[in-house]
Each structure stands twice: as C-alpha cells, then as structure tokens.
Short mmCIF file of C-alpha atoms and ligand atoms in Angstrom, two decimals:
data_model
loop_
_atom_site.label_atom_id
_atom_site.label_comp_id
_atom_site.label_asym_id
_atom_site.label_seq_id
_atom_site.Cartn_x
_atom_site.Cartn_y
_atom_site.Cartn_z
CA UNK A 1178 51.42 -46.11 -16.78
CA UNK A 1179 49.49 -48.88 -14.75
CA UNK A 1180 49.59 -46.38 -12.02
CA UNK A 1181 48.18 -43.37 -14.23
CA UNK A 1182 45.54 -45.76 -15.85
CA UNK A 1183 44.46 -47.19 -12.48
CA UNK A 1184 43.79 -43.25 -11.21
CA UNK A 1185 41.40 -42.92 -14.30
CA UNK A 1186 39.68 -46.14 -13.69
CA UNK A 1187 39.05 -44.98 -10.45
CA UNK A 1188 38.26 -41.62 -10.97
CA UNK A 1189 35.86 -43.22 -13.72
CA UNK A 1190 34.29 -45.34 -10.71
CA UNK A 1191 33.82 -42.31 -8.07
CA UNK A 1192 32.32 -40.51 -11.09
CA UNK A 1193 29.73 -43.11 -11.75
CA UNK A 1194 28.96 -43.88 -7.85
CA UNK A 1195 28.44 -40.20 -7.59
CA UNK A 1196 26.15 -39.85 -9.87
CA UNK A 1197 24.71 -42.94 -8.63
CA UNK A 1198 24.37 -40.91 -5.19
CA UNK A 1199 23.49 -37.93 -6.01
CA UNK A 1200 19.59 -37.15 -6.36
CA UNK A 1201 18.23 -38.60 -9.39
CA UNK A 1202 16.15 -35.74 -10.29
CA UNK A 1203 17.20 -33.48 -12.92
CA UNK A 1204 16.93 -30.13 -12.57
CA UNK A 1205 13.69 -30.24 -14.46
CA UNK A 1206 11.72 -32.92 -11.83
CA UNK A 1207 10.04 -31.27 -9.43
CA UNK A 1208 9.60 -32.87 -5.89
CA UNK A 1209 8.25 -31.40 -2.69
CA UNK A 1210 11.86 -32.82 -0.61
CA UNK A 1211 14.17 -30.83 -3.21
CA UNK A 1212 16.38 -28.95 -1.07
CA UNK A 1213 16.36 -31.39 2.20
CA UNK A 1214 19.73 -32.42 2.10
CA UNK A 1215 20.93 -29.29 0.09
CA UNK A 1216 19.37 -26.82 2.54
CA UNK A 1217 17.70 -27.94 5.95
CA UNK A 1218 17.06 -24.34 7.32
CA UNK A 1219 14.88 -23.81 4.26
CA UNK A 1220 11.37 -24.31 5.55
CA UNK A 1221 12.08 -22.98 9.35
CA UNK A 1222 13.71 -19.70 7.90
CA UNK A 1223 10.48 -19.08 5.52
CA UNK A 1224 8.00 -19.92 7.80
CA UNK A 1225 9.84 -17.83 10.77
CA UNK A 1226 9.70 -15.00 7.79
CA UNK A 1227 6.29 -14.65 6.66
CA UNK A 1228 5.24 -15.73 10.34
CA UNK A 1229 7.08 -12.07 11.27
CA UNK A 1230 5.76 -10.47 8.50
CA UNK A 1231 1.89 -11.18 9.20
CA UNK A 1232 2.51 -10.07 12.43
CA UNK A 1233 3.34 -6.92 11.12
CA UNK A 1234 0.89 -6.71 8.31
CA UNK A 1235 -1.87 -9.72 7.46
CA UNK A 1236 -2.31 -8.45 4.62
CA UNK A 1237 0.39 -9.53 2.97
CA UNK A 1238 -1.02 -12.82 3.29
CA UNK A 1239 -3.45 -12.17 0.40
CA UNK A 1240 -0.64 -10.54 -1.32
CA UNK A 1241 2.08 -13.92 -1.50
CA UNK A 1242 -1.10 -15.93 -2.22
CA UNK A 1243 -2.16 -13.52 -5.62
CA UNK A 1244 1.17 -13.12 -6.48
CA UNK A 1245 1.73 -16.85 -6.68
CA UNK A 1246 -1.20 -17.47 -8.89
CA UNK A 1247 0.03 -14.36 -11.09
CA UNK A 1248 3.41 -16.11 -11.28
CA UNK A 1249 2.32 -19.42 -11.98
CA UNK A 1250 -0.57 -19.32 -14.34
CA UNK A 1251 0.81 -17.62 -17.22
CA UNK A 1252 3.58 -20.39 -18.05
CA UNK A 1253 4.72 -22.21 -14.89
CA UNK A 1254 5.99 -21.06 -11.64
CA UNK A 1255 9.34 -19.79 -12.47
CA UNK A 1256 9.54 -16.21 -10.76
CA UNK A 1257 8.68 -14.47 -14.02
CA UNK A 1258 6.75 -12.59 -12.44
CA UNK A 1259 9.25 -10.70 -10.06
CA UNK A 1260 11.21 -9.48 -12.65
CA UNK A 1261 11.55 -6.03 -12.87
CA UNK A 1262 12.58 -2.94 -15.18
CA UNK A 1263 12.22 -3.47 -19.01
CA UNK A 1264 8.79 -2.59 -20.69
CA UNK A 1265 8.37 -6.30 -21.16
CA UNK A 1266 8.70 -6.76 -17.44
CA UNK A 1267 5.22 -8.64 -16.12
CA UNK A 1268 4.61 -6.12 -13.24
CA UNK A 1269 4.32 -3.75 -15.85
CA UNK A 1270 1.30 -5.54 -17.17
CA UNK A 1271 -2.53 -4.53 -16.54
CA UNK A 1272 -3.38 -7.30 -14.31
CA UNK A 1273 0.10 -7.01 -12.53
CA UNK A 1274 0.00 -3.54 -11.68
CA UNK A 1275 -1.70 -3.99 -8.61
CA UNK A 1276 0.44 -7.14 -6.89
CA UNK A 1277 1.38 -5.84 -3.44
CA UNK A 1278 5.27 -3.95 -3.67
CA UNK A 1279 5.70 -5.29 0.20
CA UNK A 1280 5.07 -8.89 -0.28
CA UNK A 1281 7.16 -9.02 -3.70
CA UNK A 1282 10.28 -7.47 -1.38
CA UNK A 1283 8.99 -9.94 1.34
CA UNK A 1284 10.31 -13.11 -0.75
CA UNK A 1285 13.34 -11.28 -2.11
CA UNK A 1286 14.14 -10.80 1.46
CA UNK A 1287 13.42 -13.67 2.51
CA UNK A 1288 15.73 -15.25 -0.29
CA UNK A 1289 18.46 -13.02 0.63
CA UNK A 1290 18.48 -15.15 4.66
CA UNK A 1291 18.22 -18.83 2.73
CA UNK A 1292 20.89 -17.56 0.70
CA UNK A 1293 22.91 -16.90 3.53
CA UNK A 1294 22.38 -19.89 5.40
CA UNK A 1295 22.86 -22.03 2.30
CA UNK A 1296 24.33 -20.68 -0.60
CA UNK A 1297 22.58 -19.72 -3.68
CA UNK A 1298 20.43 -22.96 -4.18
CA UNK A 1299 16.79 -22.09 -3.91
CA UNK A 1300 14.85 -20.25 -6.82
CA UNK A 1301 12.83 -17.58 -5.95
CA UNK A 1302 9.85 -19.64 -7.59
CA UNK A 1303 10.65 -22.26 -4.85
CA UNK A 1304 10.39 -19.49 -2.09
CA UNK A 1305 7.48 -17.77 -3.67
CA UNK A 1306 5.75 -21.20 -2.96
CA UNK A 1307 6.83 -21.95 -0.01
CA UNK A 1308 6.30 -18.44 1.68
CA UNK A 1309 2.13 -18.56 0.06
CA UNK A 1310 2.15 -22.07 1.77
CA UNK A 1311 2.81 -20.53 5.11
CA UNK A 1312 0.85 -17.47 4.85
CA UNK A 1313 -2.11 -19.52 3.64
CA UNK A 1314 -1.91 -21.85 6.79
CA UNK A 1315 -0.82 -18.83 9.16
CA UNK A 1316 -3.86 -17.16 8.00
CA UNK A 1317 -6.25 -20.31 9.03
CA UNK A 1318 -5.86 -22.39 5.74
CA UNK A 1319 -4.52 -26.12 5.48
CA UNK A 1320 -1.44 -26.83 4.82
CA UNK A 1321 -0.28 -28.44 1.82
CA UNK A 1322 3.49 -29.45 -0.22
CA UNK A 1323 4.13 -27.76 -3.01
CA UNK A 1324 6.07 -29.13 -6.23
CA UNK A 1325 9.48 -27.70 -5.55
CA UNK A 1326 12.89 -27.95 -7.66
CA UNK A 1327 11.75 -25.14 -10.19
CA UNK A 1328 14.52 -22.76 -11.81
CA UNK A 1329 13.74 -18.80 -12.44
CA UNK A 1330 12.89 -17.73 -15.30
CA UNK A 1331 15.80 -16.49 -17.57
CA UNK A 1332 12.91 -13.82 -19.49
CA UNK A 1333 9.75 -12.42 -18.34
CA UNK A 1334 6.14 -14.07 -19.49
CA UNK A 1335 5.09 -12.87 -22.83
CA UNK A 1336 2.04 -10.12 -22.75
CA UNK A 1337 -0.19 -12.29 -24.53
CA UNK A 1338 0.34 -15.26 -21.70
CA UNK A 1339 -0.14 -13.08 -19.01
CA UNK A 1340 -3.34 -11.69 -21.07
CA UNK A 1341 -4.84 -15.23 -20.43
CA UNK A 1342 -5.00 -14.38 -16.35
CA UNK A 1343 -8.67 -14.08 -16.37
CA UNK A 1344 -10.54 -10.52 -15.82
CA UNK A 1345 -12.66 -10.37 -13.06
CA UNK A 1346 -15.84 -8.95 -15.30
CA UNK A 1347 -15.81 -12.65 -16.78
CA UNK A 1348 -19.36 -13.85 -16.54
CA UNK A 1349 -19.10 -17.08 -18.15
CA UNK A 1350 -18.05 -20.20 -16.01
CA UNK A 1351 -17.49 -22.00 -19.41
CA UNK A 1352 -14.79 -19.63 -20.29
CA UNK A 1353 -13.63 -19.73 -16.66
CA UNK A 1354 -12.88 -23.54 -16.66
CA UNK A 1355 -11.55 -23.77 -20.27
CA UNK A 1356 -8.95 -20.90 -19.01
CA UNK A 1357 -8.03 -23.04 -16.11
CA UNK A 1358 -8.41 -26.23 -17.77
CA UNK A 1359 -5.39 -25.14 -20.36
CA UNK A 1360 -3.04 -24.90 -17.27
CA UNK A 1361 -4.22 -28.24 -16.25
CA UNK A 1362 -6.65 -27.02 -13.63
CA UNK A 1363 -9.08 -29.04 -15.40
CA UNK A 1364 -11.77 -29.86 -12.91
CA UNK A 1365 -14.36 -27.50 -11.87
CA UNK A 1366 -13.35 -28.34 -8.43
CA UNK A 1367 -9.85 -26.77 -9.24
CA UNK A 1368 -11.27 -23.49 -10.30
CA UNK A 1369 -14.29 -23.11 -7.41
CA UNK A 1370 -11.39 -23.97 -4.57
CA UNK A 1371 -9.02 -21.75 -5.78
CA UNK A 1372 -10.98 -18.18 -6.43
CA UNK A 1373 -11.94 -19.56 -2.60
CA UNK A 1374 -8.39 -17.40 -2.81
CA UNK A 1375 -10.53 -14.47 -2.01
CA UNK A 1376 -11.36 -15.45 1.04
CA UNK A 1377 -8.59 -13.11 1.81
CA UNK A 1378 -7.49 -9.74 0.48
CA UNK A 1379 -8.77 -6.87 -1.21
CA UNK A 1380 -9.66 -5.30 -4.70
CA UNK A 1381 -9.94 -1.56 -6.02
CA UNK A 1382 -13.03 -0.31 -7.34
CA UNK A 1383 -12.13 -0.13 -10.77
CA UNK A 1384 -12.35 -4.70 -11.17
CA UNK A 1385 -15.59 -4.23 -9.64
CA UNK A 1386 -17.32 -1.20 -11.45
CA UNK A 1387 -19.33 -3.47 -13.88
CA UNK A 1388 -20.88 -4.78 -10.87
CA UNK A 1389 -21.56 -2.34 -9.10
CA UNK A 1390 -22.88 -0.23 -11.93
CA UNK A 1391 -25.34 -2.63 -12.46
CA UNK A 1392 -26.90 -2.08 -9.38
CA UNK A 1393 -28.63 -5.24 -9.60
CA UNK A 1394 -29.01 -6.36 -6.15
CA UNK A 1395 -28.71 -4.93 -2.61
CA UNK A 1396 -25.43 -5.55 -2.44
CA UNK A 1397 -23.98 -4.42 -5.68
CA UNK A 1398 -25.93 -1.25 -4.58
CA UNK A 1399 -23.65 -0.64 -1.53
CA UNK A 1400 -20.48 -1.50 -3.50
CA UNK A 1401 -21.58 1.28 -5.80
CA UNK A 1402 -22.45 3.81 -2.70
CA UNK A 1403 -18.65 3.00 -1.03
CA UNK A 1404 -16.71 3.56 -4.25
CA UNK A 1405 -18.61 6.84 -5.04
CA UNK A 1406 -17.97 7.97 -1.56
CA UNK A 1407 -14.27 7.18 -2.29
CA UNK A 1408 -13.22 5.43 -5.38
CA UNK A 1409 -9.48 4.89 -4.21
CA UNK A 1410 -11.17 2.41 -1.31
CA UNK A 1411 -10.45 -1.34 -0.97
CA UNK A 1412 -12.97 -3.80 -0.88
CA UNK A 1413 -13.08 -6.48 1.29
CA UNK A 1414 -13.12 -9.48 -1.52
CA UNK A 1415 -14.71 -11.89 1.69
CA UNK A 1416 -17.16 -9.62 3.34
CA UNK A 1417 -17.63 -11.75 6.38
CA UNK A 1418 -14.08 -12.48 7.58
CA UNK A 1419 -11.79 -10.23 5.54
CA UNK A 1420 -8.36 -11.42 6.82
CA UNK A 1421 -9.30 -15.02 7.58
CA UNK A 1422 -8.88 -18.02 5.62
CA UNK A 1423 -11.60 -19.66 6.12
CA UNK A 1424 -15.05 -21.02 3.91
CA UNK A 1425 -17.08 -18.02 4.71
CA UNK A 1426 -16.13 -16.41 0.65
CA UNK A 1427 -18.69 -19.17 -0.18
CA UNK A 1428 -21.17 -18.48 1.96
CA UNK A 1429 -21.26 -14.55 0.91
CA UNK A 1430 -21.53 -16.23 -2.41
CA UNK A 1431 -24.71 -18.33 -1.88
CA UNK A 1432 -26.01 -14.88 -0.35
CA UNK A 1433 -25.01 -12.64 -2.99
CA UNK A 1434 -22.26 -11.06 -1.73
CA UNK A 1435 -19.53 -12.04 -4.13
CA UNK A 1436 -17.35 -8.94 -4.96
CA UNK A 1437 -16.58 -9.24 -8.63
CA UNK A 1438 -18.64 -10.58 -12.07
CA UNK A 1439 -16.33 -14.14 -12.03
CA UNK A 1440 -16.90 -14.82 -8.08
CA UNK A 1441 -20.83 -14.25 -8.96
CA UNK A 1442 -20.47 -16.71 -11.89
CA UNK A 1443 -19.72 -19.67 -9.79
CA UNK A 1444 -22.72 -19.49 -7.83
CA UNK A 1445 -24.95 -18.67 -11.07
CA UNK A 1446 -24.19 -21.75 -13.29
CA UNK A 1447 -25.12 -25.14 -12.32
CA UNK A 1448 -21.72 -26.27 -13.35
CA UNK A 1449 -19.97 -24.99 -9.89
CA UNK A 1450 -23.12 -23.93 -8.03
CA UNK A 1451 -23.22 -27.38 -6.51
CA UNK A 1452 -19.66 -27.43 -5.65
CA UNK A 1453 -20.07 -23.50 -3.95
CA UNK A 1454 -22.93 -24.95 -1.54
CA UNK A 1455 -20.68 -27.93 -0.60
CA UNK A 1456 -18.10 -24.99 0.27
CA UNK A 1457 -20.29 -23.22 2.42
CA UNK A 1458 -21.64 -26.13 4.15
CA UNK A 1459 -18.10 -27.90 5.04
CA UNK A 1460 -15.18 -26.06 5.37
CA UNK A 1461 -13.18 -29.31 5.19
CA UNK A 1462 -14.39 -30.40 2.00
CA UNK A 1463 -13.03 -26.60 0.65
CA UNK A 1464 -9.69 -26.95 2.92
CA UNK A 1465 -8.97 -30.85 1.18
CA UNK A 1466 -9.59 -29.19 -2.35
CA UNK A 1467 -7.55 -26.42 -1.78
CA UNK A 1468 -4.88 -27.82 -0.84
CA UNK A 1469 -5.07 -30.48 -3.96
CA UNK A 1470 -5.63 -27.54 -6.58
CA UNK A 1471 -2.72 -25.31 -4.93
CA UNK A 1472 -0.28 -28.44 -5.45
CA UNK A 1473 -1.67 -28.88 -9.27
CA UNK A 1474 -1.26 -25.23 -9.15
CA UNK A 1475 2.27 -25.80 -8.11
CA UNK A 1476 2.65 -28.08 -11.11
CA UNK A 1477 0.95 -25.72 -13.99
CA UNK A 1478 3.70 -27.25 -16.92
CA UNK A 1479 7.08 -24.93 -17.61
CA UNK A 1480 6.64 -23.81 -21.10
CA UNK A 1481 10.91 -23.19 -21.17
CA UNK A 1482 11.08 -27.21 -19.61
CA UNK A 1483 12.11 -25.86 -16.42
CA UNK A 1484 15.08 -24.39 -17.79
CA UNK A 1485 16.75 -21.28 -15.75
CA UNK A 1486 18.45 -20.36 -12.98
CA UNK A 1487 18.90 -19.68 -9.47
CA UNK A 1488 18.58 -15.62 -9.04
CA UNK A 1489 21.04 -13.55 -6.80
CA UNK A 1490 17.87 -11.19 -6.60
CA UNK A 1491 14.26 -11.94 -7.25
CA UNK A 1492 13.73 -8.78 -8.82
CA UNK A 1493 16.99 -9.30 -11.79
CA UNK A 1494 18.09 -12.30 -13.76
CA UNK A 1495 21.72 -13.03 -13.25
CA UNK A 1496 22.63 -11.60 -16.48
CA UNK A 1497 20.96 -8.32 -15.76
CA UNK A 1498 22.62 -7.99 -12.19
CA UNK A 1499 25.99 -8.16 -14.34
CA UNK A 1500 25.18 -5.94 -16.59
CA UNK A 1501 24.03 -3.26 -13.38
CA UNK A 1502 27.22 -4.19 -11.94
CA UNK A 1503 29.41 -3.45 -14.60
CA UNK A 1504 27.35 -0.26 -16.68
CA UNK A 1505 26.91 1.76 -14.00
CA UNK A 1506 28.25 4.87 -16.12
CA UNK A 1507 26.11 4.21 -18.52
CA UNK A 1508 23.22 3.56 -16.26
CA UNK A 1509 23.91 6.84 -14.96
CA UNK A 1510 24.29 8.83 -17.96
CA UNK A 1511 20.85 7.38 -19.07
CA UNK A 1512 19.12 8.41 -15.66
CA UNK A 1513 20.91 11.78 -15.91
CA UNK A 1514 19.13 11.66 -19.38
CA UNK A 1515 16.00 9.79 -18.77
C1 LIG B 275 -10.99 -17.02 -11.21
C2 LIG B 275 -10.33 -16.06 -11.70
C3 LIG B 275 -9.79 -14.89 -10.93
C4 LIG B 275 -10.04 -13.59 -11.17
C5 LIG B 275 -10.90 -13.04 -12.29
C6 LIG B 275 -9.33 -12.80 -10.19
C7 LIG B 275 -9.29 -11.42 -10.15
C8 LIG B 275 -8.77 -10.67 -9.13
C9 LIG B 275 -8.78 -9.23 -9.07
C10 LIG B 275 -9.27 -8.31 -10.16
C11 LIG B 275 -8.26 -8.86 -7.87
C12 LIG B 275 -8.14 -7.45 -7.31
C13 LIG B 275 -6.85 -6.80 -7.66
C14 LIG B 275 -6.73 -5.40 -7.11
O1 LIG B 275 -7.72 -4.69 -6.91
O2 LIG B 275 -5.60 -5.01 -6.88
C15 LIG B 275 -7.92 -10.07 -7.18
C16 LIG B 275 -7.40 -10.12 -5.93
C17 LIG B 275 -6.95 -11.27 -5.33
N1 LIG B 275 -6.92 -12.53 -5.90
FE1 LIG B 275 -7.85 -13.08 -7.58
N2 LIG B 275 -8.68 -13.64 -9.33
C18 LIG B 275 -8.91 -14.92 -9.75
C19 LIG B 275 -8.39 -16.06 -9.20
C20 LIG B 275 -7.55 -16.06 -8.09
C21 LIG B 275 -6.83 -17.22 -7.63
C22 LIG B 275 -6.81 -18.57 -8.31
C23 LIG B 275 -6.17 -16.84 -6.51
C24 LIG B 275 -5.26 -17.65 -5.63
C25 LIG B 275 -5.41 -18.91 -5.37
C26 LIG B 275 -6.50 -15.45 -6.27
C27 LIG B 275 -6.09 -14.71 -5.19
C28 LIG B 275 -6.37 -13.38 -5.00
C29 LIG B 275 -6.05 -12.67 -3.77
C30 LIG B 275 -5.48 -13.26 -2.52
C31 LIG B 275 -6.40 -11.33 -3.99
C32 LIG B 275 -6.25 -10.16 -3.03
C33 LIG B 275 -4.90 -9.53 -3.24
C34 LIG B 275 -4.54 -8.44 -2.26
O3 LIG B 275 -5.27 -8.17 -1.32
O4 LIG B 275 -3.46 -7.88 -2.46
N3 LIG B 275 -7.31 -15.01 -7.27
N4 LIG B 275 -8.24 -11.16 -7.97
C1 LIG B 276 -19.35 0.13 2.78
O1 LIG B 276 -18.73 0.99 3.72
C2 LIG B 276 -19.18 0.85 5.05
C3 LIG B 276 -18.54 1.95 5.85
O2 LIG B 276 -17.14 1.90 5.73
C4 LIG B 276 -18.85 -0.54 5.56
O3 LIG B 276 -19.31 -0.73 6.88
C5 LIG B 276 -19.52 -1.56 4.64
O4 LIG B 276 -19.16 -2.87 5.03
C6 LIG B 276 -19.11 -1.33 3.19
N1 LIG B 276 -19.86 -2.21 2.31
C7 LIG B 276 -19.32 -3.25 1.73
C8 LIG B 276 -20.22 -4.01 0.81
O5 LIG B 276 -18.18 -3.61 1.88
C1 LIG B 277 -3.33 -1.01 -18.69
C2 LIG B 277 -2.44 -2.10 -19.15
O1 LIG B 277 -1.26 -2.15 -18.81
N1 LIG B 277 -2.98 -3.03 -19.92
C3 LIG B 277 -2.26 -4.18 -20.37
C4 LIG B 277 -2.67 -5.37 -19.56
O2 LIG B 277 -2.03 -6.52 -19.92
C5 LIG B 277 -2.35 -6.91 -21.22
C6 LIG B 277 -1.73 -8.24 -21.45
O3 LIG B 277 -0.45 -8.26 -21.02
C7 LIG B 277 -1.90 -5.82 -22.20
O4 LIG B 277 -2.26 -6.17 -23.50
C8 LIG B 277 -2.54 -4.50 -21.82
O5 LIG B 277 -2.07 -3.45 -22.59
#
C-alpha cells in the first residue's frame, strides 16, 4: 500500500519534471530551433537536397521560393498548398496551376530522407521553408531563420483565401499593401522586398498580356513581339540576371523593364517608388529587408491555430493516405469508371 502509493508519487514527480524538461513550446509556438534536439540532420539533409537539385536544375529555385509564398499567404504556412486530388485541392486553383510539379516532388522527397533519418517529426510546411531558405541563399540571396514548429494542414485553403493571392494585372499599390497588410505584411517595405521574389524565375504570357497589349513603352513592345512569335514562351521575370538573386529586378524596374502590371506599380506610386530606388542603389539594404519580410512571411498567423499534423506524404493528409491504403478496390473500380 505504502509501496503502491510511493510508485504513484513518484511516477507523479517524473511526470511533472518531464514536462518541466521537455520544450515549453506547444505545438502551436513557432521557433526557428524546433527540431534541434528532435532532429539534428534536419538542416544538413535539406540544404545537401536542394543544393543537388539546383545543380541539376536552377530553376527550381524560383519554384520553392513561389510555392512558399502560395502556401503561406492564403492562411499560414501549413502545406495546404501541396495537397493534392479533390476539386477543392489548392493546385487546382487559377493562380496554383502553374507552381512548378518538380519542386513540389522536390520537398516531398526531401521529406521522405528527414523522415528516415528521424522519424516522422517535421511538417512539410517546416521543410517547404527550410528548402526556399536554401535555394534563396544558393541562388545568391541572404540567408535568413524561418519560424519553424508549424503542423500541416488537415484541409486544403478555401477558394476564396487563395482568391486573395494578388493578380499580377493589379495596378494599384494601395490595393497591393492592404492585401499584404491583412497577412501582417504591413509595411510597404514588406511588399517592395518581397515581389524582389522575381528576381528569379519565370512567367507565361498569359499574366503579362495586359501589358504587353498595351504596348505602352519599348519594352512592353518586345514582350508583345516574343509572345506572338510563341505564346507558350517564358519570360524572364528579372531581365538582367534571370537565375540570380540579386537587386538587379529593381533596377529593370527604375528602367521600365518590370514584367507584369503589379511589378510596374511599385515604381509608379510614390508610396514604394522611394523604397525601389533604394533597392537598386544597395543591394544590402534589399538583402536585410528580405530576409526580415521572408521571416514575417514565415509568421503570416494560422487561421486553424496551428492545429494539424505531421504528413507521411506532402501531397495526402494522413487520413487520406488511409483511406488509399485501405479502398484500393474501390479506387480502382472508380478509375476503371472514371
Ligand atoms: C506582389 C504580388 C505578386 C504577384 C501579383 C505575383 C504574380 C506572379 C505571377 C503571375 C507569376 C507567374 C506565374 C507563371 O507564369 O507561372 C509569378 C511568378 C513568380 N513569383 Fe510572384 N507574384 C507576387 C508576389 C510574389 C512573392 C511575394 C514572391 C516570393 C517572395 C513571388 C515569387 C515568384 C517567383 C519566384 C516566381 C517565378 C516562379 C517560377 O519560375 O516557377 N511572387 N508571380
Ligand atoms: C525576346 O526574345 C529575344 C530572342 O529570344 C530575347 O533575346 C529577348 O531578351 C526577349 N525580350 C525580352 C523582353 O525578354
Ligand atoms: C481558371 C481557374 O481555375 N480559376 C480559379 C482561380 O482561383 C479562383 C480562386 O480560387 C477561382 O475562383 C477561379 O475559378
């Protein structure tokens, strides 16, 4: 009796001194140490990843790097955005339809090795962030720590969130920063540094065409030559150093050389004008915002509280890998239908 009751007192102790030990965040803090302890290989195996990868294909740089923002701004970065199948799925969405297949199976790959090495303890939201990090700063960028410790999403983003990813025929910087600003991107600063996310990458004709068919300037005339001459090209959305991440989107800019209607915008308005010369003129001054905006970026508040899970695959919640798993006569029959 005296025995049995001392057990529980002690088990009652080691209960309390472990959660005494154990971190203090809840799985809804965020910190940019989460997985030290829990998985030490983490940042070598990414970085070793996406370093292999750009070897193979820079592109993918600019790829990660959209497909972050994609996932983030709508409601958080929670993965949402890698979910696939459904017709509610985001990559099924207009401004989705274009994310690069190769860098989505990139991070699913890449969470397959952490995985591996450490069990299943870091989201694909976490990897998503970590992988853009590294392409960013393999690609000439600075280097920065993202807010880490977020769960994947358990649903997809509603259409109407994803609507609020602004279109690139957006002239107005007003509606531009009030966009940004309800993700708490609320400087201007925030929203000149981070389109400075085209200083990379590439765009079809089609996000472009109001532009061009203006044909209000010298350049805007040449975008409008190339895409009649082949309208399934890809523009260069930096003009001077495609594939670098660099400041030189911002000097295109102050020469009128900005691909789309919303990169134009910043350099029309005195709002952000002011903050595109200081771009152009000092690469560090763009590198130190980046960085900051990317982390607040990082941050953009969880809608579901951070609520979710850790994915077996990017591309499935855990409750839809079960239900592959076990239907797979009915998922047949249906494809044999379908
Ligand atoms: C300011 C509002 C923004 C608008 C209107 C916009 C719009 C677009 C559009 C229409 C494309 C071309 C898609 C295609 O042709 O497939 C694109 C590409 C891209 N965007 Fe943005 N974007 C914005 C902000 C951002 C931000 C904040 C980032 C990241 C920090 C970003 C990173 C990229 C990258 C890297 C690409 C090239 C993707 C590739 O080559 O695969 N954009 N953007
Ligand atoms: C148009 O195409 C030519 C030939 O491929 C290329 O040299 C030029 O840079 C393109 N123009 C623009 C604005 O990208
Ligand atoms: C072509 C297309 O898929 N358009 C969709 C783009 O995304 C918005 C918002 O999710 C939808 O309303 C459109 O139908």
């Amino acid at each position: 009796m005296a025995a049995a009751s001392g057990r529980s007192a002690l088990a009652l102790v080691s209960v309390v001194v472990v959660a005494l030990l154990s971190p203090p965040a809840a799985a809804h803090e965020l910190s940019v140490d989460f997985h030290a302890a829990s998985c030490p290989q983490l940042m070598p195996i990414v970085r070793s990843s996406v370093q292999a990868a750009l070897q193979q294909e820079i592109a993918l740089a600019a790829g990660l790097l959209r497909i972050f923002f994609h996932d983030c701004f709508p409601q958080g970065c929670d993965a949402s955005v890698y979910l696939r199948g459904g017709t509610s799925s985001e990559q099924g969405m207009g401004p989705n339809l274009t994310l690069q297949p190769r860098a989505l199976q990139l991070v699913e790959d890449i969470r397959a090795k952490v995985h591996a090495a450490c069990g299943p303890t870091v989201s694909c939201a976490d990897i998503s962030a970590l992988a853009t990090r590294d392409a960013v700063v393999l690609s000439g960028g600075p280097s920065y720590e993202p807010s880490l410790g977020q769960q994947d999403s358990l649903t997809p983003a509603s259409g109407n969130l994803v609507g609020d990813l602004p279109g690139p025929n957006t002239a107005s910087v007003q509606e531009l920063l009030d966009l940004f600003g309800s993700r708490g991107l609320a400087e201007a600063a925030d929203l000149v540094a981070l389109s400075g996310g085209h200083t990379v990458g590439r765009a079809r004709c089609d996000f472009f065409q109001d532009r061009a068919m203006r044909r209000d300037d010298t350049f805007s005339k040449k975008l409008a030559v190339n895409c009649s001459k082949d309208p399934n090209r890809l523009q260069n959305l930096d003009v001077i150093t495609p594939d670098a991440f660099d400041n030189a989107y911002y000097i295109a800019l102050t020469n009128n050389q900005g691909v789309f209607t919303s990169d134009m915008a910043l350099v029309k308005d005195p709002k952000t004008r002011p903050i595109v010369r200081q771009f152009a003129a000092d690469k560090a001054a763009f590198f130190t915002q980046f960085a900051k905006s990317m982390v607040k970026l990082s941050q953009v508040p969880r809608l579901d509280g951070n609520r979710g899970e850790i994915r077996r695959s990017c591309f499935r919640t855990n409750g839809q890998s079960l239900v592959d798993a076990t239907a797979t006569d009915d998922a047949q029959g249906f494809a044999a239908s379908a």
